[in-house]
Short mmCIF file of C-alpha atoms and ligand atoms in Angstrom, two decimals:
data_model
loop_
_atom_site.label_atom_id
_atom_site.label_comp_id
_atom_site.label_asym_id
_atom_site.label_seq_id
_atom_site.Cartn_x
_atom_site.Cartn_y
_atom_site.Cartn_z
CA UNK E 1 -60.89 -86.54 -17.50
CA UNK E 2 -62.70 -87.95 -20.48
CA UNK E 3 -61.85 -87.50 -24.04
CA UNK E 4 -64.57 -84.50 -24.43
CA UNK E 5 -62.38 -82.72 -21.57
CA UNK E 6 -64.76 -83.19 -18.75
CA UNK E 7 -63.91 -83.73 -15.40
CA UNK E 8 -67.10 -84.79 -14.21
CA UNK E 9 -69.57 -82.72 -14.21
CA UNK E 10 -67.20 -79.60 -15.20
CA UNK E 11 -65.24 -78.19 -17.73
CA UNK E 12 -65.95 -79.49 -22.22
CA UNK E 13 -65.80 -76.93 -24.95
CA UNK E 14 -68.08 -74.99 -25.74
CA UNK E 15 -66.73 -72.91 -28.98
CA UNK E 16 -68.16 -72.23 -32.01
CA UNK E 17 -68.13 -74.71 -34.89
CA UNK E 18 -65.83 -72.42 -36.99
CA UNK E 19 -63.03 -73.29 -34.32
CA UNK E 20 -63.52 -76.95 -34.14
CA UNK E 21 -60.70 -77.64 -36.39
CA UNK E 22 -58.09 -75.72 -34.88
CA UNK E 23 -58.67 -77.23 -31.27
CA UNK E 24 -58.51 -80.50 -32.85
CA UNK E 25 -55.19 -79.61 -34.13
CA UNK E 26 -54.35 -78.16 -30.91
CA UNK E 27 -55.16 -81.32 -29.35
CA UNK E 28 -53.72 -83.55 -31.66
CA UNK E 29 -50.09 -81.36 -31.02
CA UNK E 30 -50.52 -81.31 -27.46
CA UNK E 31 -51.36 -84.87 -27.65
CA UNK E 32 -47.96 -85.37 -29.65
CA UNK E 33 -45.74 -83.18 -27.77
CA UNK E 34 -46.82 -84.94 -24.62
CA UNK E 35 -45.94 -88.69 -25.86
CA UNK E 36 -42.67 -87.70 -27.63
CA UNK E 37 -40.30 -88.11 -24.86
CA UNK E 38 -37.61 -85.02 -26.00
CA UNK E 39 -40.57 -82.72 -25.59
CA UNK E 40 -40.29 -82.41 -21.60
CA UNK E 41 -36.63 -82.35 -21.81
CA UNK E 42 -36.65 -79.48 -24.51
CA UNK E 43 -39.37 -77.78 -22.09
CA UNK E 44 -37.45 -78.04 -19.21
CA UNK E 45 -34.12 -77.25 -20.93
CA UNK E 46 -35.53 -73.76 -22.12
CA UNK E 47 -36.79 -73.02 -18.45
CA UNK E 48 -33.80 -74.15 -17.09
CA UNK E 49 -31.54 -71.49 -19.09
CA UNK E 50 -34.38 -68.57 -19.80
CA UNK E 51 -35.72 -68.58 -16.30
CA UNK E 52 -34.13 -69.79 -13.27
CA UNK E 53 -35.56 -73.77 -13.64
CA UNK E 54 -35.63 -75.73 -10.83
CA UNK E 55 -36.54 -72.42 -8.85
CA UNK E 56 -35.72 -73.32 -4.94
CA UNK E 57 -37.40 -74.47 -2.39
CA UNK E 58 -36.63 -72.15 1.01
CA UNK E 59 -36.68 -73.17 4.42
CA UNK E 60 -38.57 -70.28 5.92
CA UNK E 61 -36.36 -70.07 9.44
CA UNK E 62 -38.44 -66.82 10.77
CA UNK E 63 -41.66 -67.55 9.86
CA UNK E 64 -41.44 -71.11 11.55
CA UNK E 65 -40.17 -69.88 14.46
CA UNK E 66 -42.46 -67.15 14.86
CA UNK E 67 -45.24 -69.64 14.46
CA UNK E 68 -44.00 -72.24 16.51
CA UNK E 69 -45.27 -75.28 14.92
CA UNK E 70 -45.11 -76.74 11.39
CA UNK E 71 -41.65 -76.26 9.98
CA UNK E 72 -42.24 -73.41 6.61
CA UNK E 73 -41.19 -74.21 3.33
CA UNK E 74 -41.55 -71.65 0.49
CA UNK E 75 -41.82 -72.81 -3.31
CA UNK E 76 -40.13 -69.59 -5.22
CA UNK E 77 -41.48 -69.30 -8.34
CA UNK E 78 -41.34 -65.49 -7.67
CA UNK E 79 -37.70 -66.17 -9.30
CA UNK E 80 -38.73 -67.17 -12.83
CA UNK E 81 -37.89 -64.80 -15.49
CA UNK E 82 -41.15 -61.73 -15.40
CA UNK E 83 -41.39 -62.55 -12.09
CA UNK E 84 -44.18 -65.66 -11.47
CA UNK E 85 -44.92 -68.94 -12.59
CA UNK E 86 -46.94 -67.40 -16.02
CA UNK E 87 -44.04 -67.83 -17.79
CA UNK E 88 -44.12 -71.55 -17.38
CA UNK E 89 -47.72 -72.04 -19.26
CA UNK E 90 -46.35 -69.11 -21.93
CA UNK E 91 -43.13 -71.02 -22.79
CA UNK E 92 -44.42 -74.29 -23.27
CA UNK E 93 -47.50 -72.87 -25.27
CA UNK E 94 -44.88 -71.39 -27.30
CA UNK E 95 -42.47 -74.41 -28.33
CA UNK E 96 -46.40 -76.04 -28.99
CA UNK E 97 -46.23 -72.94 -31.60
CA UNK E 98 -43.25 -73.80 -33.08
CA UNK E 99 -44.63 -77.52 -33.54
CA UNK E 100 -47.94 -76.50 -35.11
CA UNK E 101 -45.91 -74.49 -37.69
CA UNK E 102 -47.84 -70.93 -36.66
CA UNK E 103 -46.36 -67.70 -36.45
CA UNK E 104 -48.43 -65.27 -34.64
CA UNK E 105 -49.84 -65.37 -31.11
CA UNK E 106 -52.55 -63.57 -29.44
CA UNK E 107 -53.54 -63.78 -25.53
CA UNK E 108 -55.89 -61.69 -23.69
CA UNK E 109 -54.78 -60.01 -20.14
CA UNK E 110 -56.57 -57.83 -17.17
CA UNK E 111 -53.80 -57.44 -14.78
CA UNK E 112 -51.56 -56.97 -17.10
CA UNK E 113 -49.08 -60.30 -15.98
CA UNK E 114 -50.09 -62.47 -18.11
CA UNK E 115 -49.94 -60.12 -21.41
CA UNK E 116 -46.49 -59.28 -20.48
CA UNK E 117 -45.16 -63.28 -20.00
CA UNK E 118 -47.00 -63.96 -23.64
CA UNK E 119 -45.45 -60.59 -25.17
CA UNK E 120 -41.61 -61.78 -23.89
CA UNK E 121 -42.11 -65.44 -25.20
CA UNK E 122 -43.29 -63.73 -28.66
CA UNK E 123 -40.11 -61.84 -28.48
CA UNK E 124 -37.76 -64.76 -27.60
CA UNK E 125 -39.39 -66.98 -30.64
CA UNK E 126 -40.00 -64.33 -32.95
CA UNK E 127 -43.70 -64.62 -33.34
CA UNK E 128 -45.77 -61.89 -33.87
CA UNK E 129 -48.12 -60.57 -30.63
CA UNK E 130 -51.48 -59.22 -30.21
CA UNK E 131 -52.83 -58.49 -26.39
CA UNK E 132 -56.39 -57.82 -26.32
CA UNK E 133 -57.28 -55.48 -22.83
CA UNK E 134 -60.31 -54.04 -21.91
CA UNK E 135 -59.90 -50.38 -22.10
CA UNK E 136 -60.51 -49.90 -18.03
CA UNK E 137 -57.74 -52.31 -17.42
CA UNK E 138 -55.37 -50.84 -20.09
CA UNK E 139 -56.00 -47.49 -17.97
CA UNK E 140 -55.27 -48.95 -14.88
CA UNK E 141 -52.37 -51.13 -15.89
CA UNK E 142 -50.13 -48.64 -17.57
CA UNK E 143 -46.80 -50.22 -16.77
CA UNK E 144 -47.30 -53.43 -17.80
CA UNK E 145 -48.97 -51.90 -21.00
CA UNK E 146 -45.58 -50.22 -21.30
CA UNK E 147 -43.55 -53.14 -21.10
CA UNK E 148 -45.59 -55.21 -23.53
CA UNK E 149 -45.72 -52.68 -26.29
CA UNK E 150 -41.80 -52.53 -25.58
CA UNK E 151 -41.56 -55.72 -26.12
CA UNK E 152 -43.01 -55.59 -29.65
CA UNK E 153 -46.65 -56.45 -29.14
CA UNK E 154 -49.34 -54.67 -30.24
CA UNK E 155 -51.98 -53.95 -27.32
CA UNK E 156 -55.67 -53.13 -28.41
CA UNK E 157 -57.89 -51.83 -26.12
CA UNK E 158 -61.76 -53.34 -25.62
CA UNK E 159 -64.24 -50.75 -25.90
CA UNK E 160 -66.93 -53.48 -25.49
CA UNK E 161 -69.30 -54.11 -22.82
CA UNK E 162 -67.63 -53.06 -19.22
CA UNK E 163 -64.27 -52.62 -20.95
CA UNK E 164 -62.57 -55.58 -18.79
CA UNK E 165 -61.31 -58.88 -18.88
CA UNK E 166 -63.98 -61.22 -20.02
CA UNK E 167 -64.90 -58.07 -22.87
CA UNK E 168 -61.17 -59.32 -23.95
CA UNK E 169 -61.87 -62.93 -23.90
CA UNK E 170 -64.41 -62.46 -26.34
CA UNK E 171 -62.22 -59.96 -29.03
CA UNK E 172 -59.37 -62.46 -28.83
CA UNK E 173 -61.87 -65.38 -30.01
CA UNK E 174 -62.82 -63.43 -32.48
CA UNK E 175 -59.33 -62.71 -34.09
CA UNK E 176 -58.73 -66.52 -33.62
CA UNK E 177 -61.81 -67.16 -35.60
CA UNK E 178 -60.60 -64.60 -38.52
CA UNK E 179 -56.80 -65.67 -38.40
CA UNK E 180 -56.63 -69.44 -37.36
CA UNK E 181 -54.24 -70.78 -39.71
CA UNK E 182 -51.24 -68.25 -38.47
CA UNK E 183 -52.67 -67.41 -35.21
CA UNK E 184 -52.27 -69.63 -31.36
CA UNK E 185 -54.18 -68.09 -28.70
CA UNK E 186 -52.35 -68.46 -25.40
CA UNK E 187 -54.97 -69.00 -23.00
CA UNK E 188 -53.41 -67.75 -19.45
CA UNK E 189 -54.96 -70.01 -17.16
CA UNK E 190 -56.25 -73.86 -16.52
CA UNK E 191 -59.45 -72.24 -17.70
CA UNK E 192 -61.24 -71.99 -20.80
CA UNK E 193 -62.47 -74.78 -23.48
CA UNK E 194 -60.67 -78.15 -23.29
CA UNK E 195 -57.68 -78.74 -24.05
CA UNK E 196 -56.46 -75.34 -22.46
CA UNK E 197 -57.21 -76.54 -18.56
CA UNK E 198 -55.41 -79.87 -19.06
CA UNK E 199 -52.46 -78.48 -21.62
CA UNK E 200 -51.73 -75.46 -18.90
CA UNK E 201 -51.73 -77.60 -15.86
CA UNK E 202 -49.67 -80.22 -17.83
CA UNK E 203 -46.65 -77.11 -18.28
CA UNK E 204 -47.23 -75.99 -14.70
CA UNK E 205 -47.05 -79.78 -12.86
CA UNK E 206 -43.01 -78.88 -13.37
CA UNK E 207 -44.17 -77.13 -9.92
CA UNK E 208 -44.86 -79.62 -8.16
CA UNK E 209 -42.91 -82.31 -9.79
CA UNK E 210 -39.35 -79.55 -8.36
CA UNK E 211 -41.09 -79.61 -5.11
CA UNK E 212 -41.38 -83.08 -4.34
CA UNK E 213 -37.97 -83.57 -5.37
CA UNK E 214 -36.88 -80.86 -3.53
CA UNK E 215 -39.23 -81.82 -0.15
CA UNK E 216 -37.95 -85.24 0.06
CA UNK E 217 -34.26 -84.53 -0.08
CA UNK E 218 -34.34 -82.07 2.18
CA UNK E 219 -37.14 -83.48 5.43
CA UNK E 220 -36.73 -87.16 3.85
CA UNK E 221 -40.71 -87.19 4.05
CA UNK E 222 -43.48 -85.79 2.28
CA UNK E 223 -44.85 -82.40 3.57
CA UNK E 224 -48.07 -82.57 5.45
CA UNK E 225 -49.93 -79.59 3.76
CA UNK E 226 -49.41 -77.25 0.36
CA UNK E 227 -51.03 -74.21 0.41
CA UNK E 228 -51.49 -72.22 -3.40
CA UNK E 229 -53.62 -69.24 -4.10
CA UNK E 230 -56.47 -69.73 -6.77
CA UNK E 231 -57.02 -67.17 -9.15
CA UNK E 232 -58.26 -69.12 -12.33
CA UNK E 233 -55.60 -72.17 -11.08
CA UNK E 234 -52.64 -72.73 -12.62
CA UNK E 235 -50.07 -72.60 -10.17
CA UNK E 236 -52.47 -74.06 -7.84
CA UNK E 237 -52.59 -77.16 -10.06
CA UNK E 238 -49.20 -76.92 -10.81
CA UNK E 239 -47.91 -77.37 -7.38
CA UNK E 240 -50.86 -79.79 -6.16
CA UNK E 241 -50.02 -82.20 -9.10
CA UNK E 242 -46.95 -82.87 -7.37
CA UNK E 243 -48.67 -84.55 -4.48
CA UNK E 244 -52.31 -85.70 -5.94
CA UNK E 245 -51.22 -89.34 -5.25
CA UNK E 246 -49.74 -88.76 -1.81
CA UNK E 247 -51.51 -88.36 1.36
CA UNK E 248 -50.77 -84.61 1.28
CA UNK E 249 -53.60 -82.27 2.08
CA UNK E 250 -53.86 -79.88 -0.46
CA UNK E 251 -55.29 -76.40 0.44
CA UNK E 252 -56.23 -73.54 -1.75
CA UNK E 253 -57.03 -69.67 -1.30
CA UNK E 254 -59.31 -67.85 -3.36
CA UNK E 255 -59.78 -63.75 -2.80
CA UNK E 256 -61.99 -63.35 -0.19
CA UNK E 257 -61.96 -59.24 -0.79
CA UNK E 258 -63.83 -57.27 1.57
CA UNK E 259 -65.26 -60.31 3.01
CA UNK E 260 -67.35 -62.74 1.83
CA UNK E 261 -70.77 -61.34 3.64
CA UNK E 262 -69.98 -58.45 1.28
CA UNK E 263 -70.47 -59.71 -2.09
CA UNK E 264 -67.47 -57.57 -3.06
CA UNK E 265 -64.97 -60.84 -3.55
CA UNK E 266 -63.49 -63.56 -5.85
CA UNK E 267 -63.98 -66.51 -4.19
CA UNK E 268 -66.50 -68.59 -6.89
CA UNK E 269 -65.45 -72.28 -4.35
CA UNK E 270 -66.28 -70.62 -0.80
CA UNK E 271 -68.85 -68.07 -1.28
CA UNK E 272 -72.24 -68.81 -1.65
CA UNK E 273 -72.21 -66.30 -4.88
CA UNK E 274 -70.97 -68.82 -6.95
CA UNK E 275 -72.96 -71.57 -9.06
CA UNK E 276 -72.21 -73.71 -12.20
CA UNK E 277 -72.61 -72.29 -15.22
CA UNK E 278 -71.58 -72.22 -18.80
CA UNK E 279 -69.30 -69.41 -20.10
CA UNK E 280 -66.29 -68.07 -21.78
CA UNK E 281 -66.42 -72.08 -23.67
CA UNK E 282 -66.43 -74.22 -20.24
CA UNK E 283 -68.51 -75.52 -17.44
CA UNK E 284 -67.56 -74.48 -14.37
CA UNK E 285 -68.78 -72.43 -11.21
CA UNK E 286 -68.94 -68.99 -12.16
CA UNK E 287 -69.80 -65.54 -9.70
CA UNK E 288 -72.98 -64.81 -11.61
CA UNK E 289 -76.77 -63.89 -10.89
CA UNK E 290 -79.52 -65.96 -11.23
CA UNK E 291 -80.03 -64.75 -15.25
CA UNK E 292 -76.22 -66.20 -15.82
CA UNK E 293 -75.35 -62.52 -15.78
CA UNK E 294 -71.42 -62.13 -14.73
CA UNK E 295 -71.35 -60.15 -11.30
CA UNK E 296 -68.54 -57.68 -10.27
CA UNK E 297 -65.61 -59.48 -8.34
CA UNK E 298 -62.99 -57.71 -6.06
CA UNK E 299 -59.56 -58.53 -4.78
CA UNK E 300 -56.54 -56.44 -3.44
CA UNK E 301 -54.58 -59.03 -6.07
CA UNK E 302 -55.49 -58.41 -9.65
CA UNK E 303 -54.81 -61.74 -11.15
CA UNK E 304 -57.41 -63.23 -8.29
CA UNK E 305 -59.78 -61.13 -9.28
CA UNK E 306 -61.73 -63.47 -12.01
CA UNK E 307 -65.25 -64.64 -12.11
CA UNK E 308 -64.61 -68.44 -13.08
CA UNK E 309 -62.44 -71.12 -11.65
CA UNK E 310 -60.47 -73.96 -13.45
CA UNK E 311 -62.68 -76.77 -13.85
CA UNK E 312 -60.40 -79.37 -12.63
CA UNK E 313 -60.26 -77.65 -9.33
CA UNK E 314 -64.18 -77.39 -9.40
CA UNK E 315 -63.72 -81.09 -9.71
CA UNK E 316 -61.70 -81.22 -7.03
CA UNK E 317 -63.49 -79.38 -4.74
CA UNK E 318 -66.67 -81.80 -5.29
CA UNK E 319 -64.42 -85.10 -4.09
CA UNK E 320 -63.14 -83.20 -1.76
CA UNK E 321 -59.35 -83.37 -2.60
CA UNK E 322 -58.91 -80.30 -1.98
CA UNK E 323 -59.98 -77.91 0.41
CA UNK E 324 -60.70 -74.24 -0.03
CA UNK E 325 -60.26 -71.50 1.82
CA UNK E 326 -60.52 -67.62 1.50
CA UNK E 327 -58.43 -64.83 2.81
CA UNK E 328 -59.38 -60.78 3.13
CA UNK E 329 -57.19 -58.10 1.47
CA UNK E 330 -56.53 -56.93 5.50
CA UNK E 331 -55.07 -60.60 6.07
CA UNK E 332 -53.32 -60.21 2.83
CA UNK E 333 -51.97 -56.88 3.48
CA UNK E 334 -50.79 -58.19 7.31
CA UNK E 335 -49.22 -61.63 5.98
CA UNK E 336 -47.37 -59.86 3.28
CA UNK E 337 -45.87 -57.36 6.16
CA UNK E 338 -45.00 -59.89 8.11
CA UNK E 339 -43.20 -61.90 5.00
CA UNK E 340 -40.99 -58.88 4.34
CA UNK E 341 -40.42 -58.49 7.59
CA UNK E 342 -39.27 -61.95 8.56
CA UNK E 343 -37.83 -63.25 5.45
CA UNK E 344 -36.91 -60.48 3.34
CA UNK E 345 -39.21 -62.31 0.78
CA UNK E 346 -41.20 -60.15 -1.08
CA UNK E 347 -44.84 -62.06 -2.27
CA UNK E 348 -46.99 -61.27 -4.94
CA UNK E 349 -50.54 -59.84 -3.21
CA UNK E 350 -51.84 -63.31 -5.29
CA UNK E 351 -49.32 -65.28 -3.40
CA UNK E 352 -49.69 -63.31 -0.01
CA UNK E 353 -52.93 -65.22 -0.11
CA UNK E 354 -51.33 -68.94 0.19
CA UNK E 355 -49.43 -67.12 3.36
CA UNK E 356 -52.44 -66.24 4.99
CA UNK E 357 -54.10 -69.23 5.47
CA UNK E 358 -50.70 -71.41 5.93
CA UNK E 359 -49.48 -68.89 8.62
CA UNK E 360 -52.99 -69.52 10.12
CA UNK E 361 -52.46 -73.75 10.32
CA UNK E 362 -49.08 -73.91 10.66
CA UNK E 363 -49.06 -73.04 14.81
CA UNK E 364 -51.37 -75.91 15.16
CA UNK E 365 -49.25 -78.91 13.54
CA UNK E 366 -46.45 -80.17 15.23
CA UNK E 367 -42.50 -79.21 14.59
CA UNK E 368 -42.52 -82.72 12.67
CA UNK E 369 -44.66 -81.49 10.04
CA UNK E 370 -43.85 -79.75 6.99
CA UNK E 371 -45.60 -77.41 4.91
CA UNK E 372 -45.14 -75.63 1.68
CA UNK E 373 -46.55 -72.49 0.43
CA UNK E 374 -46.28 -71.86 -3.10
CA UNK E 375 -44.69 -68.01 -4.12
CA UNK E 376 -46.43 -67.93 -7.13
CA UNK E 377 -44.45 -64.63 -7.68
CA UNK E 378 -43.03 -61.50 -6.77
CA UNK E 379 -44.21 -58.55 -5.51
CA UNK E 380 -42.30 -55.72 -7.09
CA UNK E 381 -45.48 -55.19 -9.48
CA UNK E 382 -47.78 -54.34 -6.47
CA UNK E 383 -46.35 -51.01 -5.18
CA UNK E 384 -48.86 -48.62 -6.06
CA UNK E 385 -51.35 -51.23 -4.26
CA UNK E 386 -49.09 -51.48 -1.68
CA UNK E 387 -47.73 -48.35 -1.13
CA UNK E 388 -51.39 -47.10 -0.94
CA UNK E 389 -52.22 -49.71 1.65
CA UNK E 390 -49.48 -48.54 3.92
CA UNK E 391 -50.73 -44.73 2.86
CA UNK E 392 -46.55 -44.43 2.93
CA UNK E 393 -46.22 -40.40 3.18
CA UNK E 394 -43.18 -40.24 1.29
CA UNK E 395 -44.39 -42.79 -1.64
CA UNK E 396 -47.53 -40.34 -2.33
CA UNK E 397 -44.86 -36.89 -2.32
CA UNK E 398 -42.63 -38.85 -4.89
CA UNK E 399 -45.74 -40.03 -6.87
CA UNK E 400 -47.24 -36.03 -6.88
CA UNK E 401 -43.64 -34.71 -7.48
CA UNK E 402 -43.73 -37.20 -10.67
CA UNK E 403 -46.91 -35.99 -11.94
CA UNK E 404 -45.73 -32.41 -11.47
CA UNK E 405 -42.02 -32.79 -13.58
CA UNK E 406 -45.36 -33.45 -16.29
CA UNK E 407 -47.09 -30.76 -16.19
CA UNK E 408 -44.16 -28.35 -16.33
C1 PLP F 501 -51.76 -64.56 -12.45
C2 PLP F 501 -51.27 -64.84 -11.10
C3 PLP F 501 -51.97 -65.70 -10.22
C4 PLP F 501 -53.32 -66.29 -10.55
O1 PLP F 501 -53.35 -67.20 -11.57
P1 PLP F 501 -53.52 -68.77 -11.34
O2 PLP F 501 -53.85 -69.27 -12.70
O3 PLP F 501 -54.63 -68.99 -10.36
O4 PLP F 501 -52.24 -69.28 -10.84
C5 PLP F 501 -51.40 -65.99 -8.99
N1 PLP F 501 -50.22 -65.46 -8.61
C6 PLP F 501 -49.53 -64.62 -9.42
C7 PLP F 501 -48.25 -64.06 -8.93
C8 PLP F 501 -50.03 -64.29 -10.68
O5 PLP F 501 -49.33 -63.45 -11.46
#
């Protein structure tokens, strides 16, 4: 990276000249935090007793029997506190809060995840919380909407444009433009202007850094692939970070939908829908049409289901560190059955994608290898997706009898 935050060809900030100042004091803090050697020890300390830090690394017996080749390792950040490695990027963003001397914090969310892990770090350092959500999402999200307004934040719905994510992108840049000097905006993702792809892969590389640790004492060698999904790419980077240096091939999934030949996707690295571009403040390769017009994305997961992709990952995609690959919601649905089934594991749809494509490999490397797939979380959230997959008879007669104890 150079000191404008580009990574070749991709990433920079693009934001208006009203913010300048206040991502040069975010830089300057990060910049600080980074270089003062108690910060990473009061980091890790806080994950350590808030949320499960080092999370384990499993030996997936089952699986690696069932596949008969590569022996299965399973990275579970599915055990952090909310349930996925979010909460990671959210705490550290927070004690960077703290540091700056701000008091108020404002994030923007479509799934849902990500505005809950923001709301609970609010709580824990007693900063105040706004969540912009488009109002479709807000709609279609009601429980996490319940658990962030429970957890003190105030949730606004966007009315604007198509009433989804990126419509919340731009409301939350706007209240950072209007409140600056109280407000941090916790960017979810290694997305977004520079510093945020750098300053959330930097919190999430504790992935990675746990696994190697972990990998070595256990096979006394380095594993020979790590498979990660890739929504915008946090835990993706986070993991990979661990093992840039290391001949380790690093693989990661993006949301193949329907199918690519569909159009109806996420994947921005392995489609041929996606081209470079210039939006939400960053250079990267987005799913647009020719007019730089945002097009629709799909995905069984929610939090895959964005139209950009970090730009360090775009990066690495072009010097071919890493390779990409994309899985179906069918796969999805079929490696997270089989996950259940075998290991009494219980992935994230997002995760199930890392599964899909490792369970794929793994048959063809030999019982000397090692792989790990990286749980970026749980997948309690996912049972109405889930349930509905399955078309479970007796999930849809408990779901009616709910809505009837309403009516009466
Ligand atoms: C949000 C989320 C993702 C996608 O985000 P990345 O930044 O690509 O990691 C993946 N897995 C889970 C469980 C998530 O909640």
């Amino acid at each position: 990276m150079n000191n404008r935050g580009y990574y070749d060809r991709f990433g920079g900030a693009f934001i208006p000249e009203i913010l300048v100042a206040t991502f040069d004091e975010l830089v300057t803090s990060f910049t600080e935090a980074k270089n003062d050697p108690g910060f990473w020890q009061s980091y890790q300390d806080i994950l350590a007793s808030y949320s499960c830090r080092p999370t384990p690394l499993t030996y997936a017996e089952n699986l690696t029997r069932y596949c008969g080749g590569a022996r299965v390792y399973i990275k579970r950040e599915d055990l952090n506190h909310t349930g996925a490695h979010k909460v990671n990027n959210v705490m550290g963003q927070g004690l960077l809060v703290k540091r700056m001397g701000k008091t108020r914090v404002i994030a923007e969310t479509g799934a849902g995840q990500h505005g809950v892990a923001t709301a609970t770090m609010a709580a824990k350092f007693g900063f105040t919380c706004t969540i912009y959500m488009g109002e479709v999402d807000v709609q279609r999200q009601r429980p996490n909407v319940f658990w962030m307004e429970r957890l003190g934040a105030e949730v606004i719905p966007v009315r604007d444009g198509t009433r989804i994510l990126k419509d919340a992108i731009n409301e939350a840049f706007r209240d950072w433009v209007r409140n600056m000097d109280t407000t941090h905006y916790v960017l979810g993702t290694a997305c977004g202007p520079h510093p945020f792809p750098e300053m959330v892969s930097y919190f999430q590389s504790i992935i990675g850094k746990e696994a190697r640790d972990q990998i070595l004492k256990i096979e006394g060698k380095l594993p020979r692939r790590v498979y990660a999904c890739v929504g915008g790419g946090s835990n993706a980077l986070g993991i990979f970070s661990g093992f840039m240096d290391d001949a380790v091939e690093l693989v990661g999934v993006e949301a193949g939908g329907k199918g690519l030949e569909t159009g109806r996707h996420a994947s921005r690295l392995c489609s041929t829908d996606g081209s470079v571009g210039v939006a939400q403040g960053y250079k990267t390769y987005f799913l647009q049409d020719d007019d730089g017009q945002m097009k629709e994305t799909h995905s069984v997961a929610a939090g895959l289901d964005y139209v950009g992709v970090s730009p360090i990952l775009a990066h690495l995609k072009e010097t071919g560190r890493v390779r990409f690959e994309s899985a179906t919601d069918r796969e999805v649905i079929d490696a997270l059955s089989l996950t259940i089934q075998k290991e009494g594991l219980i992935p994230a749809l997002e995760s199930a994608h890392a599964f899909v494509q490792a369970l794929k490999e793994a048959p063809a490397l030999s019982p000397t290898d090692a792989i790990i797939i990286n749980q970026s979380g749980r997948g309690d959230k996912d049972i109405f997706t889930v349930a509905d997959a399955f078309k479970d008879p007796k999930w849809q007669e408990f779901i009616k009898k709910k809505a009837e104890e309403y009516h009466a």
